[in-house]
Tab-separated table of C-alpha atoms and ligand atoms in Angstrom:
chain	number	residue	atom	x	y	z
C	147	UNK	CA	17.389	11.627	-0.591
C	148	UNK	CA	19.962	10.117	-3.403
C	149	UNK	CA	23.476	11.915	-2.113
C	150	UNK	CA	22.036	10.311	1.431
C	151	UNK	CA	21.861	6.628	-0.173
C	152	UNK	CA	24.991	7.345	-2.443
C	153	UNK	CA	26.546	7.789	0.609
C	154	UNK	CA	25.147	4.647	3.103
C	155	UNK	CA	26.077	2.560	0.091
C	156	UNK	CA	29.319	3.547	-0.011
C	157	UNK	CA	29.680	2.747	3.240
C	158	UNK	CA	27.800	-0.929	2.938
C	159	UNK	CA	24.382	0.262	6.188
C	160	UNK	CA	21.692	-1.238	4.549
C	161	UNK	CA	18.807	-0.062	3.925
C	162	UNK	CA	15.530	-0.929	4.791
C	163	UNK	CA	12.120	1.553	3.419
C	164	UNK	CA	9.006	2.030	4.171
C	165	UNK	CA	6.652	4.392	1.872
C	166	UNK	CA	3.638	5.545	4.256
C	167	UNK	CA	1.335	8.219	3.165
C	168	UNK	CA	1.677	9.630	6.478
C	169	UNK	CA	-0.709	9.844	9.415
C	170	UNK	CA	0.562	7.146	10.801
C	171	UNK	CA	-0.890	3.888	13.152
C	172	UNK	CA	0.516	1.177	15.092
C	173	UNK	CA	0.055	-0.887	11.510
C	174	UNK	CA	2.351	0.964	9.519
C	175	UNK	CA	5.151	1.400	13.417
C	176	UNK	CA	5.200	-2.030	12.813
C	177	UNK	CA	6.447	-2.076	9.326
C	178	UNK	CA	9.538	0.311	10.409
C	179	UNK	CA	9.798	-2.446	13.196
C	180	UNK	CA	9.998	-5.240	10.328
C	181	UNK	CA	12.550	-2.817	7.847
C	182	UNK	CA	15.534	-2.969	10.798
C	183	UNK	CA	15.436	-6.620	12.444
C	184	UNK	CA	16.229	-6.766	8.455
C	185	UNK	CA	18.811	-4.104	8.463
C	186	UNK	CA	20.062	-4.590	11.730
C	187	UNK	CA	21.213	-2.050	14.180
C	188	UNK	CA	23.711	-0.490	12.438
C	189	UNK	CA	21.518	0.485	9.092
C	190	UNK	CA	19.935	2.649	7.981
C	191	UNK	CA	15.532	2.867	8.726
C	192	UNK	CA	14.174	5.267	5.543
C	193	UNK	CA	9.905	6.292	5.860
C	194	UNK	CA	8.935	7.960	3.747
C	195	UNK	CA	5.162	9.737	3.841
C	196	UNK	CA	3.531	10.897	0.703
C	197	UNK	CA	0.119	11.410	-0.367
C	198	UNK	CA	1.265	10.585	-3.964
C	199	UNK	CA	-1.748	12.597	-5.988
C	200	UNK	CA	-1.610	10.750	-9.680
C	201	UNK	CA	-2.901	7.400	-7.402
C	202	UNK	CA	-6.124	9.132	-6.426
C	203	UNK	CA	-9.173	9.084	-9.204
C	204	UNK	CA	-10.601	12.343	-9.654
C	205	UNK	CA	-14.001	10.972	-7.799
C	206	UNK	CA	-11.616	10.375	-4.173
C	207	UNK	CA	-10.088	11.856	-1.371
C	208	UNK	CA	-6.827	13.721	-2.249
C	209	UNK	CA	-7.835	16.533	-0.504
C	210	UNK	CA	-8.654	15.554	2.934
C	211	UNK	CA	-6.428	12.423	3.257
C	212	UNK	CA	-5.388	12.964	7.023
C	213	UNK	CA	-2.097	15.425	7.813
C	214	UNK	CA	-0.425	15.704	10.755
C	215	UNK	CA	3.150	15.278	9.314
C	216	UNK	CA	4.544	16.311	13.385
C	217	UNK	CA	3.020	13.815	15.209
C	218	UNK	CA	4.039	11.031	12.306
C	219	UNK	CA	7.496	12.439	13.298
C	220	UNK	CA	7.108	12.062	16.233
C	221	UNK	CA	6.455	8.715	15.984
C	222	UNK	CA	8.528	7.694	13.572
C	223	UNK	CA	11.557	8.280	15.938
C	224	UNK	CA	10.046	6.754	18.850
C	225	UNK	CA	9.791	3.697	16.477
C	226	UNK	CA	13.322	3.714	15.252
C	227	UNK	CA	13.440	5.379	11.766
C	228	UNK	CA	17.232	7.011	11.020
C	229	UNK	CA	15.059	9.197	8.331
C	230	UNK	CA	12.085	10.440	7.192
C	231	UNK	CA	11.595	11.767	3.616
C	232	UNK	CA	7.723	14.300	2.444
C	233	UNK	CA	8.733	15.085	-0.940
C	234	UNK	CA	6.122	17.775	-1.833
C	235	UNK	CA	4.880	17.487	-5.527
C	236	UNK	CA	6.671	19.435	-7.443
C	237	UNK	CA	9.828	17.590	-5.712
C	238	UNK	CA	8.185	14.291	-6.517
C	239	UNK	CA	6.230	14.818	-9.752
C	240	UNK	CA	8.638	18.314	-11.526
C	241	UNK	CA	7.653	19.875	-15.061
C	242	UNK	CA	11.264	17.632	-18.240
C	243	UNK	CA	15.135	19.627	-17.814
C	244	UNK	CA	16.118	20.368	-20.959
C	245	UNK	CA	19.083	18.789	-22.247
C	246	UNK	CA	22.103	16.468	-20.235
C	247	UNK	CA	20.888	15.142	-16.875
C	248	UNK	CA	22.902	15.426	-14.414
C	249	UNK	CA	22.592	14.861	-10.264
C	250	UNK	CA	22.197	18.370	-10.557
C	251	UNK	CA	18.477	18.779	-10.648
C	252	UNK	CA	18.327	21.896	-9.927
C	253	UNK	CA	20.860	23.706	-12.167
C	254	UNK	CA	19.123	22.465	-14.862
C	255	UNK	CA	16.262	24.954	-16.815
C	256	UNK	CA	12.550	23.513	-17.330
C	257	UNK	CA	11.167	22.908	-20.583
C	258	UNK	CA	8.633	25.425	-20.664
C	259	UNK	CA	4.914	24.081	-20.957
C	260	UNK	CA	5.884	20.052	-19.844
C	261	UNK	CA	4.126	17.427	-17.387
C	262	UNK	CA	5.633	14.658	-15.876
C	263	UNK	CA	4.420	12.316	-18.551
C	264	UNK	CA	6.267	8.798	-17.699
C	265	UNK	CA	4.613	6.544	-15.905
C	266	UNK	CA	5.373	2.394	-14.729
C	267	UNK	CA	2.303	0.445	-16.000
C	268	UNK	CA	1.896	-3.600	-14.310
C	269	UNK	CA	-0.182	-5.692	-16.464
C	270	UNK	CA	-1.219	-8.362	-15.231
C	271	UNK	CA	-2.174	-8.284	-11.984
C	272	UNK	CA	-3.550	-4.508	-11.808
C	273	UNK	CA	-6.199	-5.584	-13.519
C	274	UNK	CA	-9.718	-6.956	-10.592
C	275	UNK	CA	-10.398	-5.679	-7.246
C	276	UNK	CA	-8.577	-2.667	-7.290
C	277	UNK	CA	-7.516	-1.625	-10.475
C	278	UNK	CA	-11.147	-2.139	-11.494
C	279	UNK	CA	-12.587	-0.356	-8.971
C	280	UNK	CA	-10.234	2.667	-9.448
C	281	UNK	CA	-8.953	2.402	-12.934
C	282	UNK	CA	-6.099	4.899	-12.044
C	283	UNK	CA	-4.737	3.722	-9.070
C	284	UNK	CA	-2.395	0.524	-9.627
C	285	UNK	CA	-0.691	2.915	-12.091
C	286	UNK	CA	-0.194	5.751	-9.013
C	287	UNK	CA	1.232	3.794	-6.915
C	288	UNK	CA	3.304	1.717	-9.423
C	289	UNK	CA	4.774	4.891	-10.414
C	290	UNK	CA	5.080	6.715	-7.678
C	291	UNK	CA	6.872	3.677	-5.768
C	292	UNK	CA	9.605	2.994	-8.517
C	293	UNK	CA	10.444	6.961	-7.937
C	294	UNK	CA	11.119	6.159	-4.315
C	295	UNK	CA	12.818	3.331	-5.364
C	296	UNK	CA	15.474	4.615	-7.132
C	297	UNK	CA	15.380	7.752	-4.794
C	298	UNK	CA	16.514	5.770	-1.391
C	299	UNK	CA	17.720	3.135	-2.476
C	300	UNK	CA	16.456	0.579	-0.483
C	301	UNK	CA	18.525	-2.871	0.077
C	302	UNK	CA	14.082	-4.655	1.594
C	303	UNK	CA	11.213	-2.271	0.824
C	304	UNK	CA	7.863	-3.261	3.698
C	305	UNK	CA	4.711	-3.082	2.640
C	306	UNK	CA	1.051	-4.507	4.627
C	307	UNK	CA	-0.592	-7.472	3.878
C	308	UNK	CA	-3.166	-5.494	4.881
C	309	UNK	CA	-2.717	-4.137	0.613
C	310	UNK	CA	-2.041	-8.090	-0.703
C	311	UNK	CA	-2.793	-6.647	-4.661
C	312	UNK	CA	-0.578	-3.625	-4.376
C	313	UNK	CA	2.075	-5.703	-2.882
C	314	UNK	CA	2.345	-7.999	-4.648
C	315	UNK	CA	2.317	-5.327	-7.471
C	316	UNK	CA	4.963	-3.421	-6.563
C	317	UNK	CA	6.786	-7.379	-6.369
C	318	UNK	CA	6.139	-8.446	-10.158
C	319	UNK	CA	6.922	-5.230	-10.954
C	320	UNK	CA	10.509	-4.489	-8.213
C	321	UNK	CA	11.201	-7.963	-10.764
C	322	UNK	CA	10.279	-7.327	-14.167
C	323	UNK	CA	12.176	-3.954	-13.860
C	324	UNK	CA	15.535	-5.518	-11.719
C	325	UNK	CA	15.064	-3.314	-9.051
C	326	UNK	CA	17.896	-4.652	-7.050
C	327	UNK	CA	15.474	-3.965	-3.378
C	328	UNK	CA	14.369	-7.384	-0.841
C	329	UNK	CA	10.477	-6.785	-0.240
C	330	UNK	CA	8.553	-8.081	2.092
C	331	UNK	CA	5.211	-8.599	3.523
C	332	UNK	CA	4.287	-7.893	6.691
C	333	UNK	CA	0.987	-8.661	8.556
C	334	UNK	CA	-1.844	-6.410	8.642
C	335	UNK	CA	-2.050	-5.068	12.597
C	336	UNK	CA	-5.475	-4.440	13.789
C	337	UNK	CA	-8.068	-2.745	17.246
C	338	UNK	CA	-9.434	-5.040	19.667
C	339	UNK	CA	-11.780	-5.571	17.885
C	340	UNK	CA	-10.312	-6.785	14.399
C	341	UNK	CA	-10.588	-3.915	12.448
C	342	UNK	CA	-7.600	-3.369	10.278
C	343	UNK	CA	-6.021	-0.515	11.032
C	344	UNK	CA	-6.551	2.451	8.232
C	345	UNK	CA	-5.721	5.672	8.218
C	346	UNK	CA	-9.319	6.066	6.318
C	347	UNK	CA	-11.101	4.375	9.486
C	348	UNK	CA	-10.676	8.308	10.836
C	349	UNK	CA	-13.247	9.015	8.298
C	350	UNK	CA	-15.605	6.980	10.429
C	351	UNK	CA	-18.895	7.621	12.561
C	352	UNK	CA	-19.593	6.202	15.551
C	353	UNK	CA	-21.703	4.158	13.879
C	354	UNK	CA	-20.192	3.020	11.070
C	355	UNK	CA	-17.577	2.175	13.026
C	356	UNK	CA	-19.139	0.267	14.820
C	357	UNK	CA	-20.263	-1.529	12.226
C	358	UNK	CA	-17.003	-1.351	9.689
C	359	UNK	CA	-15.683	-4.638	11.877
C	360	UNK	CA	-18.464	-7.225	9.911
C	361	UNK	CA	-14.782	-6.599	7.084
C	362	UNK	CA	-13.463	-9.093	9.583
C	363	UNK	CA	-16.238	-11.306	10.548
C	364	UNK	CA	-16.606	-11.556	6.892
C	365	UNK	CA	-12.985	-13.207	7.064
C	366	UNK	CA	-13.590	-15.164	10.313
C	367	UNK	CA	-16.686	-16.456	8.853
C	368	UNK	CA	-15.193	-17.092	5.576
C	369	UNK	CA	-12.586	-19.534	7.444
C	370	UNK	CA	-14.783	-21.262	9.180
C	371	UNK	CA	-16.133	-21.924	5.999
C	372	UNK	CA	-13.094	-24.068	4.747
C	373	UNK	CA	-12.303	-24.898	7.800
C	374	UNK	CA	-13.632	-28.496	7.489
C	375	UNK	CA	-13.742	-28.994	3.143
C	376	UNK	CA	-12.900	-27.247	0.305
C	377	UNK	CA	-16.339	-25.190	-0.899
C	378	UNK	CA	-17.654	-23.984	-4.470
C	379	UNK	CA	-16.413	-20.337	-4.205
C	380	UNK	CA	-19.779	-19.069	-6.481
C	381	UNK	CA	-21.319	-20.448	-2.895
C	382	UNK	CA	-19.772	-18.934	-0.695
C	383	UNK	CA	-19.270	-15.486	-1.888
C	384	UNK	CA	-23.020	-15.430	-2.186
C	385	UNK	CA	-23.146	-16.529	1.367
C	386	UNK	CA	-20.835	-14.060	3.100
C	387	UNK	CA	-22.718	-10.997	-0.599
C	388	UNK	CA	-25.923	-12.399	2.207
C	389	UNK	CA	-23.975	-11.912	5.913
C	390	UNK	CA	-22.451	-8.274	4.221
C	391	UNK	CA	-26.003	-6.717	3.759
C	392	UNK	CA	-27.016	-7.789	7.680
C	393	UNK	CA	-24.857	-4.534	8.220
C	394	UNK	CA	-27.068	-2.273	7.076
C	395	UNK	CA	-24.621	1.709	6.933
C	396	UNK	CA	-22.203	-1.698	4.961
C	397	UNK	CA	-23.138	-1.689	1.091
C	398	UNK	CA	-20.394	-4.096	-0.680
C	399	UNK	CA	-18.290	-2.797	-3.463
C	400	UNK	CA	-16.450	-6.256	-4.541
C	401	UNK	CA	-15.603	-9.254	-2.560
C	402	UNK	CA	-13.450	-12.062	-4.494
C	403	UNK	CA	-11.544	-15.756	-3.460
C	404	UNK	CA	-8.313	-15.984	-5.348
C	405	UNK	CA	-5.234	-17.293	-5.776
C	406	UNK	CA	-2.728	-15.820	-3.538
C	407	UNK	CA	-0.118	-15.583	-5.645
C	408	UNK	CA	-0.666	-14.786	-8.901
C	409	UNK	CA	-4.421	-13.285	-8.249
C	410	UNK	CA	-6.635	-15.735	-10.386
C	411	UNK	CA	-9.807	-16.053	-8.961
C	412	UNK	CA	-10.642	-19.639	-7.203
C	413	UNK	CA	-13.112	-21.812	-8.456
C	414	UNK	CA	-13.221	-24.749	-5.206
C	415	UNK	CA	-12.359	-21.935	-1.664
C	416	UNK	CA	-11.087	-23.425	0.785
C	417	UNK	CA	-7.094	-23.117	3.553
C	418	UNK	CA	-4.722	-21.365	2.075
C	419	UNK	CA	-7.553	-19.315	-0.649
C	420	UNK	CA	-7.585	-15.519	-0.288
C	421	UNK	CA	-10.117	-13.497	0.301
C	422	UNK	CA	-10.388	-9.664	-0.568
C	423	UNK	CA	-13.339	-7.309	-0.135
C	424	UNK	CA	-14.001	-3.754	-0.424
C	425	UNK	CA	-16.828	-2.197	1.038
C	426	UNK	CA	-18.430	1.579	2.098
C	427	UNK	CA	-19.753	2.497	5.850
C	428	UNK	CA	-21.291	5.556	3.654
C	429	UNK	CA	-18.895	7.477	1.476
C	430	UNK	CA	-15.649	5.861	3.339
C	431	UNK	CA	-14.207	3.045	1.310
C	432	UNK	CA	-12.401	-0.061	3.473
C	433	UNK	CA	-10.699	-2.904	2.267
C	434	UNK	CA	-9.615	-5.253	3.856
C	435	UNK	CA	-7.951	-9.294	2.966
C	436	UNK	CA	-6.900	-12.364	4.880
C	437	UNK	CA	-5.841	-16.242	3.894
C	438	UNK	CA	-8.486	-18.624	4.815
B	1205	PAF	O1	0.112	2.023	0.861
B	1205	PAF	C1	0.500	2.562	0.748
B	1205	PAF	O2	0.323	3.647	1.528
B	1205	PAF	C2	0.714	3.846	-0.487
B	1205	PAF	O3	-0.363	2.920	-1.774
B	1205	PAF	C3	1.915	4.427	-0.865
B	1205	PAF	C4	2.997	2.400	-1.184
B	1205	PAF	C5	2.992	4.583	-0.743
B	1205	PAF	C6	2.286	5.086	-2.298
B	1205	PAF	O4	2.444	6.337	-2.306
């Protein structure tokens, strides 16, 4: 992948990149289209499909995460991707190699009993919300995204707004570590009833799927509440928590009102405040967020 990316660089081709964990839906495809718009007809659009083990906690759904590579490849082709990069775990997290580090990694000897041992940790934005609920999650995300950036050498990378905190952390990492990559955050794509598209929606049974729309309705309720005036965040939070409890299959994990750039909680909710929430429907945990 890196050799190919270097060839593109030599030919002054712009590279747009969409990292994914596969099981693609219209949300992912909108990211591919956004990447294409950024790099133009002559640019190269790369989609990576890799279910990254380091961002899953021990009790999470790594082994049952949905996968369908044949279908994903067709969708990527139809959406106009030039390359789909599908590395294996052994390629992404190899044991150490001895002595010199060159380009031809296969020629090097692996160090016995060694394991992948270098991680990237963002220390500020990743503390709350998803970071608090899933303590090693963002360490896995920043590590794999940094590795993918080094392999794909993109000019532009596109992330979905549904994972607002992830996008903010990736932006911070890119800035802090001087990656020459422009991060684009593309709008969330929703089903007709408003549920944000997610590969994990597949886990929901019919009753859970019906009630999953509570996440979107919570956002709408919050928007309506601040439309005319600012209100204390604690009051709005209490109202929204009660609202979520009205869906019998829904169990709130967290709900936060915060500044969209700094991710710090706000005392007063107003237009422009960001709301993020995570809700369990049965064993399935869904997230959503939006600006009020
Ligand atoms: O948002 C995702 O699908 C993943 O967190 C990402 C960015 C592909 C890293 O594995």
